[in-house]
Coordinates of C-alpha atoms (C1' of nucleotides) and ligand atoms in Angstrom, one line a residue:
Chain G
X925 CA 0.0 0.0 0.0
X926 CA 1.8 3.2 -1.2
X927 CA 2.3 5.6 1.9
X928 CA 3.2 8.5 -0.1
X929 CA 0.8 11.9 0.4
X930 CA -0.9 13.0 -2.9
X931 CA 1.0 14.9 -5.3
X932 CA 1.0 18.4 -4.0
X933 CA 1.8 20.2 -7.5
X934 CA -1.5 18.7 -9.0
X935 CA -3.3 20.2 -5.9
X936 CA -1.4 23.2 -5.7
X937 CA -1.9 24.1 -9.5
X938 CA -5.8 23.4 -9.1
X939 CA -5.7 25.8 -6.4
X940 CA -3.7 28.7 -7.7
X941 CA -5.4 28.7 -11.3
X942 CA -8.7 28.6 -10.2
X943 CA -7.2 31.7 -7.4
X944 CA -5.9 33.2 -10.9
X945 CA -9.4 32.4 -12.7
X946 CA -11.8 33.4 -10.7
X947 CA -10.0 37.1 -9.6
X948 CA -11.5 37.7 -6.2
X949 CA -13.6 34.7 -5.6
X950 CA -15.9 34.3 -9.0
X951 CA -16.8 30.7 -9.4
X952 CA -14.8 29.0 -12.1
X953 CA -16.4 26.5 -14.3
X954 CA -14.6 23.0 -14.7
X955 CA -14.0 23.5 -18.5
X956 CA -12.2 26.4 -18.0
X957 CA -10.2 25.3 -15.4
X958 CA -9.5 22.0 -17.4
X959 CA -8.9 24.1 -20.8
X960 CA -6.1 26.2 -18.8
X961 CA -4.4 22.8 -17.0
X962 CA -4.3 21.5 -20.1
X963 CA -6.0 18.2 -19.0
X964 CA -9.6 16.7 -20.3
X965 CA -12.9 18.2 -18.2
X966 CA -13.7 14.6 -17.1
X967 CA -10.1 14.3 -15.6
X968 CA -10.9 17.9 -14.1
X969 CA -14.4 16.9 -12.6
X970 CA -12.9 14.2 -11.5
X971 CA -9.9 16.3 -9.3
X972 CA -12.3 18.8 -7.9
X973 CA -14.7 16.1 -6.7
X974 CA -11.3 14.8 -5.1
X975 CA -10.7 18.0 -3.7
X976 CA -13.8 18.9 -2.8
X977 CA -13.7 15.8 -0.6
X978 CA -10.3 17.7 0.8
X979 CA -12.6 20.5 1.8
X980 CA -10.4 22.6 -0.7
X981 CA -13.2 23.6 -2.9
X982 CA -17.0 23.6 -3.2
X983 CA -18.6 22.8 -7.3
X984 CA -22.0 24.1 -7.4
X985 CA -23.3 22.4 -11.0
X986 CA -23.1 24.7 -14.1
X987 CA -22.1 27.5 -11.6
X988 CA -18.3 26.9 -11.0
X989 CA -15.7 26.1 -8.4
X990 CA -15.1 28.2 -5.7
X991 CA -12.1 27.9 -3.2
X992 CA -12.8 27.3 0.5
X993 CA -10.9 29.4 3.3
X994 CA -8.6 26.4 3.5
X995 CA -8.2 26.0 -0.1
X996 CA -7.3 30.1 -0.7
X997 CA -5.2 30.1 1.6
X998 CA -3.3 27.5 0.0
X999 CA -3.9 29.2 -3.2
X1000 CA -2.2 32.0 -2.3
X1001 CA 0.7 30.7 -1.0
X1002 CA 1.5 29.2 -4.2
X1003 CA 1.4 32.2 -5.9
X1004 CA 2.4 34.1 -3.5
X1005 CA 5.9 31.6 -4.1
X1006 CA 5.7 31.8 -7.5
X1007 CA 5.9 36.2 -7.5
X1008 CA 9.1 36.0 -5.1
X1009 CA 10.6 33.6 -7.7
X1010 CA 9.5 36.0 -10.4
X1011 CA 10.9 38.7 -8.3
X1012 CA 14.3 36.9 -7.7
X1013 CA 14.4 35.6 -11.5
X1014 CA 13.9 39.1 -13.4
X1015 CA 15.9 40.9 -10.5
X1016 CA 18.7 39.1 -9.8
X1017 CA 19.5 36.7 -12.1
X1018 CA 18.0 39.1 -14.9
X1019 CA 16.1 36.4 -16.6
X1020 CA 13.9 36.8 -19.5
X1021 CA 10.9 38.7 -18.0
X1022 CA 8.5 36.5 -20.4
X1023 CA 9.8 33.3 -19.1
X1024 CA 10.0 34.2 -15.4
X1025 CA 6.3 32.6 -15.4
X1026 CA 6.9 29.1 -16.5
X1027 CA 10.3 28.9 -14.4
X1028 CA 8.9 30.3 -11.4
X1029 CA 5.8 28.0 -11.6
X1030 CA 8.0 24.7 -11.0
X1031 CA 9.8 26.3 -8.1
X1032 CA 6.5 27.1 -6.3
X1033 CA 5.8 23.6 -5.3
X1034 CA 9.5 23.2 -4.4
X1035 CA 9.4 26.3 -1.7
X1036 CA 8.8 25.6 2.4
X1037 CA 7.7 28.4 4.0
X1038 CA 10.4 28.8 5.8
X1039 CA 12.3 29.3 1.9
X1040 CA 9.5 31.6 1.0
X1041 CA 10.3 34.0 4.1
X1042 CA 14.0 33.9 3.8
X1043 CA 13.7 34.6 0.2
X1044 CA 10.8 37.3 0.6
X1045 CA 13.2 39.3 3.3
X1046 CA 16.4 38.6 0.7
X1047 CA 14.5 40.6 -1.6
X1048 CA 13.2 43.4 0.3
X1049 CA 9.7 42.1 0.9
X1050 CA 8.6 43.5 -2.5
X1051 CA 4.9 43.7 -2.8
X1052 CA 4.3 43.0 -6.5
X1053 CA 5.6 40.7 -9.3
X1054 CA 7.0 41.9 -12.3
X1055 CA 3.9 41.4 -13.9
X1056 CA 2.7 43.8 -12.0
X1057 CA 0.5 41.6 -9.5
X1058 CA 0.2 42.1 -5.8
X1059 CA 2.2 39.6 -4.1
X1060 CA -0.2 38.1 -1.3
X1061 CA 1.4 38.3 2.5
X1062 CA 2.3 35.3 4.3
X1063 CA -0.8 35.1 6.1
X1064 CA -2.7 34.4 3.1
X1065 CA -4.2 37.8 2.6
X1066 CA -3.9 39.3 -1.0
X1067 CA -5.2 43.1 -1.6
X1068 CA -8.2 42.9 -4.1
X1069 CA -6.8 45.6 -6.5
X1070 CA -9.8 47.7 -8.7
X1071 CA -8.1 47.7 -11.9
X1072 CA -10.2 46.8 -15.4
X1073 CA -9.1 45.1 -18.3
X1074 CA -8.3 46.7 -21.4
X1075 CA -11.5 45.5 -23.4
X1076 CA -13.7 47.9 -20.5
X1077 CA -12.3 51.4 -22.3
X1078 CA -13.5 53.3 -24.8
X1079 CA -11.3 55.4 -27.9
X1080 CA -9.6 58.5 -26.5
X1081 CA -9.5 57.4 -22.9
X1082 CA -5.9 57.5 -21.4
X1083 CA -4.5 54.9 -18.9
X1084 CA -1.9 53.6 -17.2
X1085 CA -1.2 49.4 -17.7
X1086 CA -1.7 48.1 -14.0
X1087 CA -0.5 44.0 -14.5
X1088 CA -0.6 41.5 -17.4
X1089 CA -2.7 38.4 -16.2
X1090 CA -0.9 35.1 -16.1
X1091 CA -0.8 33.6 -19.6
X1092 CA 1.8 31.6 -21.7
X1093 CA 5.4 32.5 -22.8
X1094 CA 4.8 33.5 -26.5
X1095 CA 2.1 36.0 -25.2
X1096 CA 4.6 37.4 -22.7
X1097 CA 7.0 37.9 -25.2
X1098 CA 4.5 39.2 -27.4
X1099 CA 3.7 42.1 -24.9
X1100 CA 7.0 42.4 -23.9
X1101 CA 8.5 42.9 -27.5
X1102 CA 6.2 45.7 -28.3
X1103 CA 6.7 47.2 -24.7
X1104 CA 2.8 46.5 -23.3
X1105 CA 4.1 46.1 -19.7
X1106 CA 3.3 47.7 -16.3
X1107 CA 3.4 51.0 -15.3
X1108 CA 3.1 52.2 -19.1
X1109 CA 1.3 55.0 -20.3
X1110 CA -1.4 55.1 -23.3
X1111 CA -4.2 56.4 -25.1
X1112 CA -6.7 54.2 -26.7
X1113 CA -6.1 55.7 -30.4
X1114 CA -8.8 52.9 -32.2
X1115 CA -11.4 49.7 -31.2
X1116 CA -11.8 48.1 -34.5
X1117 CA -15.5 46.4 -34.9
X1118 CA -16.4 43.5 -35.1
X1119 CA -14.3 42.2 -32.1
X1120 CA -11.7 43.3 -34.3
X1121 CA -8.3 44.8 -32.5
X1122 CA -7.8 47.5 -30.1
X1123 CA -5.2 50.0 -31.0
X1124 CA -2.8 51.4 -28.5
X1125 CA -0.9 54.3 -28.4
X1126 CA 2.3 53.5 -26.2
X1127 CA 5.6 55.8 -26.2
X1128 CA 7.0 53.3 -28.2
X1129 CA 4.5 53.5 -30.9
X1130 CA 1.4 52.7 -31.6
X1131 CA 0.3 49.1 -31.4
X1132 CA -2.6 46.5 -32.0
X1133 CA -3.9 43.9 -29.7
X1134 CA -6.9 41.5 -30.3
X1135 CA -9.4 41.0 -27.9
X1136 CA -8.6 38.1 -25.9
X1137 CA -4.8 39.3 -25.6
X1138 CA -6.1 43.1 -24.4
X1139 CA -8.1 41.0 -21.7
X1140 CA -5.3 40.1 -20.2
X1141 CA -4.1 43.9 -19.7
X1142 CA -5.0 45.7 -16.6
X1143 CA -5.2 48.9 -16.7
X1144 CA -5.9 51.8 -14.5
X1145 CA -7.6 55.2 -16.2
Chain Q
X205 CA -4.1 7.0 -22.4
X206 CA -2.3 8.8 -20.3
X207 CA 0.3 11.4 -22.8
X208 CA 2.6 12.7 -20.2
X209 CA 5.8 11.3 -19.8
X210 CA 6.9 9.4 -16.3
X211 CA 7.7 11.8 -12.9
X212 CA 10.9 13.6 -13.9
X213 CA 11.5 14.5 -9.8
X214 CA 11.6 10.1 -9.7
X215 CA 13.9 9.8 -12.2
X216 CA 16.2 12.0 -11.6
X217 CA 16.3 11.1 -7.4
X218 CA 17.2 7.8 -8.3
X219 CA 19.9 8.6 -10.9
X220 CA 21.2 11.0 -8.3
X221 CA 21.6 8.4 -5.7
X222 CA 23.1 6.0 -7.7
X223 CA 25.9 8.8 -8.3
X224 CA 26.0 9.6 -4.7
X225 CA 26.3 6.1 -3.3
X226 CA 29.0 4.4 -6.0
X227 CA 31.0 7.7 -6.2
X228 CA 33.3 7.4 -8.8
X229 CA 31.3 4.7 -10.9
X230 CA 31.1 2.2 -8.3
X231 CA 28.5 -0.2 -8.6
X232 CA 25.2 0.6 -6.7
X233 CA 23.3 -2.9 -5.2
X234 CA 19.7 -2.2 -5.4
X235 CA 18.9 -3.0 -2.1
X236 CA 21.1 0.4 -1.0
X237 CA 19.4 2.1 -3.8
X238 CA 16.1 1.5 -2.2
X239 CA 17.3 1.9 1.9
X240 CA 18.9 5.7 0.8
X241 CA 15.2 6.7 -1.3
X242 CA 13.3 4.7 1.6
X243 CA 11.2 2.6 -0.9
X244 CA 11.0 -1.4 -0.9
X245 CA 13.9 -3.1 -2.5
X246 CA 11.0 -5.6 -4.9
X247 CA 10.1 -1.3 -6.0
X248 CA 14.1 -0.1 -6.7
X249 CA 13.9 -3.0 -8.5
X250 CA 11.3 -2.3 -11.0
X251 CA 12.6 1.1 -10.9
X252 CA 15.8 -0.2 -12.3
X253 CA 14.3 -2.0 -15.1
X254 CA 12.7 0.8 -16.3
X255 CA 15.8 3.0 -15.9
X256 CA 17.3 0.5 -18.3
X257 CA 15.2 0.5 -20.8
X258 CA 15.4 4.0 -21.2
X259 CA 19.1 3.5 -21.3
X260 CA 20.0 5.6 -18.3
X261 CA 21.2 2.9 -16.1
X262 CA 22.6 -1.1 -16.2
X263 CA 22.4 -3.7 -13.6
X264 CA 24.6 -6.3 -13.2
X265 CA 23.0 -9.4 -11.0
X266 CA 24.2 -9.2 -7.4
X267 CA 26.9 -7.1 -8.3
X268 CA 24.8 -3.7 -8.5
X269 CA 23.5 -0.8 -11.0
X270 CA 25.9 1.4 -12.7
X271 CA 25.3 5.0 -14.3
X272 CA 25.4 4.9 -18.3
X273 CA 27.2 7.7 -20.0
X274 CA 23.6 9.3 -20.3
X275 CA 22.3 8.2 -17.2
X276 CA 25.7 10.2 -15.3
X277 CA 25.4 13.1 -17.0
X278 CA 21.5 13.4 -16.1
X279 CA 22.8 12.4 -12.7
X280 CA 25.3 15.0 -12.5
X281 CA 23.5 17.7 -13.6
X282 CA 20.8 17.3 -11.0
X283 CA 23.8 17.5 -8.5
X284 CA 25.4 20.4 -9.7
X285 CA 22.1 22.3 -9.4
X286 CA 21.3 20.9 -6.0
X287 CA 24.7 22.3 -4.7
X288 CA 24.4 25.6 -6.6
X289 CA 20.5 26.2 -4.9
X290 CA 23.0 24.8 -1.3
X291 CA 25.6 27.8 -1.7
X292 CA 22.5 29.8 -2.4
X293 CA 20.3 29.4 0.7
X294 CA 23.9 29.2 2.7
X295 CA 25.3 32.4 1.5
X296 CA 22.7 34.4 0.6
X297 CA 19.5 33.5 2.0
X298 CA 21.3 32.9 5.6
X299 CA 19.4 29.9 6.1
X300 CA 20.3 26.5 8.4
X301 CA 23.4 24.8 6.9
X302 CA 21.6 22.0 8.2
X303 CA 18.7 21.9 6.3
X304 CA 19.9 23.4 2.9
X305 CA 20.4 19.9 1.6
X306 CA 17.0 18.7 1.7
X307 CA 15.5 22.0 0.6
X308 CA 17.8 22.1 -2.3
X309 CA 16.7 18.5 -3.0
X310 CA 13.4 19.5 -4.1
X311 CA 14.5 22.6 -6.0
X312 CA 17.2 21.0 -8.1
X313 CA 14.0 19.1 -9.8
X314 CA 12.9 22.3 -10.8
X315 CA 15.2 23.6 -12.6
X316 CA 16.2 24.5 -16.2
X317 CA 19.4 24.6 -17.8
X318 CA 19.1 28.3 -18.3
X319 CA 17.8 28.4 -14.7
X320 CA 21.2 26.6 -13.3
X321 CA 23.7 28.7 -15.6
X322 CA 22.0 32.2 -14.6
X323 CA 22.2 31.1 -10.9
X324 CA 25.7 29.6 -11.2
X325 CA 26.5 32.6 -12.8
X326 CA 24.8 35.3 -10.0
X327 CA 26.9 32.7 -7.6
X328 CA 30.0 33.4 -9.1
X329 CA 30.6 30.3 -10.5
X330 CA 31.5 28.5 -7.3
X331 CA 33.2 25.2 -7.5
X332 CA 32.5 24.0 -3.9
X333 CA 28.7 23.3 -1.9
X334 CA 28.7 23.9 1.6
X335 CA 29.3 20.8 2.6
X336 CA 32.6 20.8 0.9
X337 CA 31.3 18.4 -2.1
X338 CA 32.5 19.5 -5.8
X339 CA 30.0 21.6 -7.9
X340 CA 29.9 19.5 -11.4
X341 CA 30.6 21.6 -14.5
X342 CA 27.5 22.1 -16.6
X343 CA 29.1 19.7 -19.4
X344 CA 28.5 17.4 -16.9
X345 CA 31.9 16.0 -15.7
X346 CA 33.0 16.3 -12.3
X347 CA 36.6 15.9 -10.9
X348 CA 37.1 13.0 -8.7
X349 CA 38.8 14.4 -5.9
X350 CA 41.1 12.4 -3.9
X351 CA 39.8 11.7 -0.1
X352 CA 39.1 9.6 2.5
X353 CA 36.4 9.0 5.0
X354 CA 37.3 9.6 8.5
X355 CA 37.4 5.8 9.2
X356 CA 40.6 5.6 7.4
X357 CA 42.6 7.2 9.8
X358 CA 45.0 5.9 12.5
X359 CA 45.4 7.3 16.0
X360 CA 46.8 10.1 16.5
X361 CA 46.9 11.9 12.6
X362 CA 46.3 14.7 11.9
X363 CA 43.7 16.0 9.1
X364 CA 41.6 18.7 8.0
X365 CA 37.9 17.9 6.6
X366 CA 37.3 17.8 3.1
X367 CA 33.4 17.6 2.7
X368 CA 30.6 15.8 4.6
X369 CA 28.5 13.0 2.2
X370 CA 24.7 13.5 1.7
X371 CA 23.0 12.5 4.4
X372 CA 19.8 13.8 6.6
X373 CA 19.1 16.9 8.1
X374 CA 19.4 15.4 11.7
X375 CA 22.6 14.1 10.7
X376 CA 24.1 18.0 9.4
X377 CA 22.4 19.1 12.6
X378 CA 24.4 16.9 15.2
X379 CA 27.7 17.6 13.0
X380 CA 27.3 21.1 13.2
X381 CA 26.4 21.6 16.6
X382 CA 29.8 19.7 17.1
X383 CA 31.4 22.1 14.1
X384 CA 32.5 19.3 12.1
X385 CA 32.1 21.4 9.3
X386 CA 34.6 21.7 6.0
X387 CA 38.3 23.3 6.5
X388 CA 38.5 22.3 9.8
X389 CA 41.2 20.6 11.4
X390 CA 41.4 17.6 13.8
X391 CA 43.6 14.9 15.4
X392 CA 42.2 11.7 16.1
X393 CA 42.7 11.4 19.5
X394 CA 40.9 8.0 20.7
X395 CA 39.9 5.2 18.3
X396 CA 37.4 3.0 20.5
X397 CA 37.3 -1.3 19.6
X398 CA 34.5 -3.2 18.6
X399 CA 33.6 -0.9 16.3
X400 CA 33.4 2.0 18.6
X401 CA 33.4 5.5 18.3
X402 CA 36.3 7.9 16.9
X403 CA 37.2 10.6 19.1
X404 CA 38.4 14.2 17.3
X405 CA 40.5 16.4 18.4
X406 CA 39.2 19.8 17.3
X407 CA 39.9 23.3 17.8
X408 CA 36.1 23.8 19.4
X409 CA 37.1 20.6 21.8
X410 CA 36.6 16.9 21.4
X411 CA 34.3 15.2 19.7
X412 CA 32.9 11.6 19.6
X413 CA 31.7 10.0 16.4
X414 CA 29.8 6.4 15.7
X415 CA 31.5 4.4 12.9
X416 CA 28.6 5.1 10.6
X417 CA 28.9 8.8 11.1
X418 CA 32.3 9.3 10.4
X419 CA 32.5 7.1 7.3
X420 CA 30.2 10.6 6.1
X421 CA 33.4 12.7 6.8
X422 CA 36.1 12.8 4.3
X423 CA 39.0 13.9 5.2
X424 CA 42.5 15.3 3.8
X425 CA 45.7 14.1 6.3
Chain E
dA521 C1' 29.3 -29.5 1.0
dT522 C1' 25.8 -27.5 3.4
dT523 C1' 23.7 -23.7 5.6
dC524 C1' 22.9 -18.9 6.2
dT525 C1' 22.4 -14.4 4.3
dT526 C1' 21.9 -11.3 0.8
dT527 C1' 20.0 -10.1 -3.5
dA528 C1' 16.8 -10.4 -7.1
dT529 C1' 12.4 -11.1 -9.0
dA530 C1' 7.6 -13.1 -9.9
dA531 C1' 2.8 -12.5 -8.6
dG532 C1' -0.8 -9.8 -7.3
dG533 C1' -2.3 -5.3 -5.3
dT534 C1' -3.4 -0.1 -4.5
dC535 C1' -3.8 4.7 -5.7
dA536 C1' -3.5 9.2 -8.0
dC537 C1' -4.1 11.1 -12.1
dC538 C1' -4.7 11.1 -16.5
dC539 C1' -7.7 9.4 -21.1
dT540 C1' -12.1 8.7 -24.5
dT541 C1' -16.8 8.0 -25.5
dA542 C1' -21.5 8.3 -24.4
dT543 C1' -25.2 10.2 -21.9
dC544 C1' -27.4 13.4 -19.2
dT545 C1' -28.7 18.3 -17.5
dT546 C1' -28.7 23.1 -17.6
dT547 C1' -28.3 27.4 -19.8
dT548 C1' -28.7 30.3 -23.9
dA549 C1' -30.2 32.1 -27.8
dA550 C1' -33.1 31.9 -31.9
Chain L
dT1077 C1' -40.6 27.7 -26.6
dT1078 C1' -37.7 25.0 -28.5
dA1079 C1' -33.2 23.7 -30.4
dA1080 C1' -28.4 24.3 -29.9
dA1081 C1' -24.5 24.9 -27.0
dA1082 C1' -22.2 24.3 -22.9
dG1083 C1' -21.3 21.8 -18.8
dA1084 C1' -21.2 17.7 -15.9
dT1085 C1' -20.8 12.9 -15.2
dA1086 C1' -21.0 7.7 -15.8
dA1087 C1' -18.5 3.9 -17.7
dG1088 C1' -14.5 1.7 -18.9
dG1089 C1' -9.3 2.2 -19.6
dG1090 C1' -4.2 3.0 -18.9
dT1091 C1' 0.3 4.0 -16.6
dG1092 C1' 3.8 5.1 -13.1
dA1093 C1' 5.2 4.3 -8.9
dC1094 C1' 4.6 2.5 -4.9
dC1095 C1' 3.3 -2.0 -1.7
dT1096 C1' 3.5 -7.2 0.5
dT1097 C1' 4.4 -11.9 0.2
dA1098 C1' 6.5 -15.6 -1.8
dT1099 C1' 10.4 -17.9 -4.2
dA1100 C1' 14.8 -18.3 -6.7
dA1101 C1' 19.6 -17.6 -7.2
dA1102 C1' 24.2 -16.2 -5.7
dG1103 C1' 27.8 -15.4 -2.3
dA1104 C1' 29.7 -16.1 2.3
dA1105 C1' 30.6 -18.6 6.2
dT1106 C1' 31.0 -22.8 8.7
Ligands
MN495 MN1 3.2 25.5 -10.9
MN496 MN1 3.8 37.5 -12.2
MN497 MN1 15.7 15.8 -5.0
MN498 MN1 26.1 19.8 -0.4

DNA sequence: ATTCTTTATAAGGTCACCCTTATCTTTTAA
DNA sequence: TTAAAAGATAAGGGTGACCTTATAAAGAAT
């Protein structure tokens, strides 16, 4: 009889993407959850009944998933791990700042708490990630920040990018390579129809983003 | 059917051992295999086979499982980046010199190539891990150094410490309270029969060591 | 040479976590 | 209001990595 505990990256990567999903507590349906792992909806279902059974979560049918006290505070340990790696990545070992995602998301599961304070004091106790997302404390807490995404403006209306919401390495280096990153000024200069583009006008020129990559842009106005 | 490929953190923990416990090349008998990663021997054993069909390892019947020329360099590369996270938590994150070899343990499975260089590189490319063990180059070689465990010795010789082997955090804990730590000096002052302890003489006062404990100190005369 | 010990392996399980296909149930939009 | 789309789940599988309990084979010691 294997003695072993469960795997705690499966269960810490349920936690934190549907923490990263559901921004603020919003219940997070099981094919979205299972599209984003990467995994099959059955296999999903499946995990979150497990889970459920952990008192991590609660699945309320064709609502979503929604994480317990237990289960966000968990949550947000993870990611609070996985912004001090970011931190410590693009900081101090100047690594690629649109592969500091990926990299920091294996070290996450591979951080004590003990390893997460020593290296959140090392680096000053920074409070976000270069991604520009509040780091949560140690006790779990994370500040809800008001902040809308891109798509919510209008043509004309100037802003300031507040974060870029977790999402894979190509669309990092996307953003990164025409300079959409935080604390960046702009004016919305066109919204195509049609659910066609949204042009930006950045410093470094003007630049066009579709709609499901602008949803991923924070901004504040 | 399951698409992912089989637990790299396995893998590499038993292709790791194998390196650590026939240093040098020395065959590895699964049964040692299996007491060091605390699993049954009849479960090294299957390990082993499949370690061989992937061509990482061979096994020789009652004489033990050897390291291919793959199967090292895999196994050194995982060492060099658990010693280069060990210098890191030790020298920079100040933490327990103790404990830095089991955190390390589970970091070193999480990282990439570009991961180990950029952090060997913010280290200052250090050839040494705090417990006195060679860093392996990133080609994967590693030089054999020359040593010998504290058993070895005679009465009365005099030696300084090379490195203590991998062992567990209890272990590190007792030898640093006594500060049987790299660099220092000794004479063996008392060498007990029936396979009784070895008394060191060291600069912080003397010390008493079990048979089993010392053969974990290598020593330079 | 025989016995004891160590090592290896065959046989039969368990469990977590993934899969596909088929069948509901609910929501949504025409 | 009814059909289509989206979401959930039942049924049946697979694999890796562990387990225990035998049994076989090799090496060591008497
Ligand atoms: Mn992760
Ligand atoms: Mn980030
Ligand atoms: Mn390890
Ligand atoms: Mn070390």
């Amino acid at each position: 009889m294997r003695t072993q505990s469960t795997s705690n990256e499966t269960i810490e990567m349920y936690l934190k993407t549907i923490a990263e999903l559901g921004d603020g507590g919003a219940p997070v349906v099981i094919a979205r959850l299972a599209e984003r792992l990467g995994i099959s909806p059955v296999s999903a279902n499946e995990m979150v009944k497990r889970l459920g059974e952990q008192g991590l979560v609660a699945h309320v049918r064709y609502k979503g998933v929604t994480l317990t006290k237990n289960g966000r505070y968990i949550a947000h340990n993870v990611i609070r791990r996985q912004r001090l790696w970011e931190r410590f990545l693009v900081d101090h070992l100047k690594m690629e700042w649109s592969g500091v995602y990926e990299m920091a998301c294996r070290l996450e599961h591979a951080t004590s708490n003990v390893l997460a304070e020593a290296l959140s004091a090392y680096l000053g106790h920074p409070t976000t990630c270069p991604h520009g997302s509040p780091i949560p404390k140690s006790d779990g807490s994370l500040p809800l920040v008001s902040t809308r995404p891109l798509t919510a403006l209008r043509v004309g209306e100037k802003g300031c990018i507040h974060s870029i919401q977790p999402t894979t390495t190509d669309v990092y280096a996307y953003l990164n390579r025409y300079q959409i990153l935080p604390d960046r000024n702009f004016t919305v200069s066109e919204i195509a129809p049609m659910e066609g583009p949204i042009t930006l006008d950045l410093p470094s020129g003007k630049v066009a983003l579709g709609r499901s990559m602008a949803e991923l842009v924070w901004v504040n106005v």
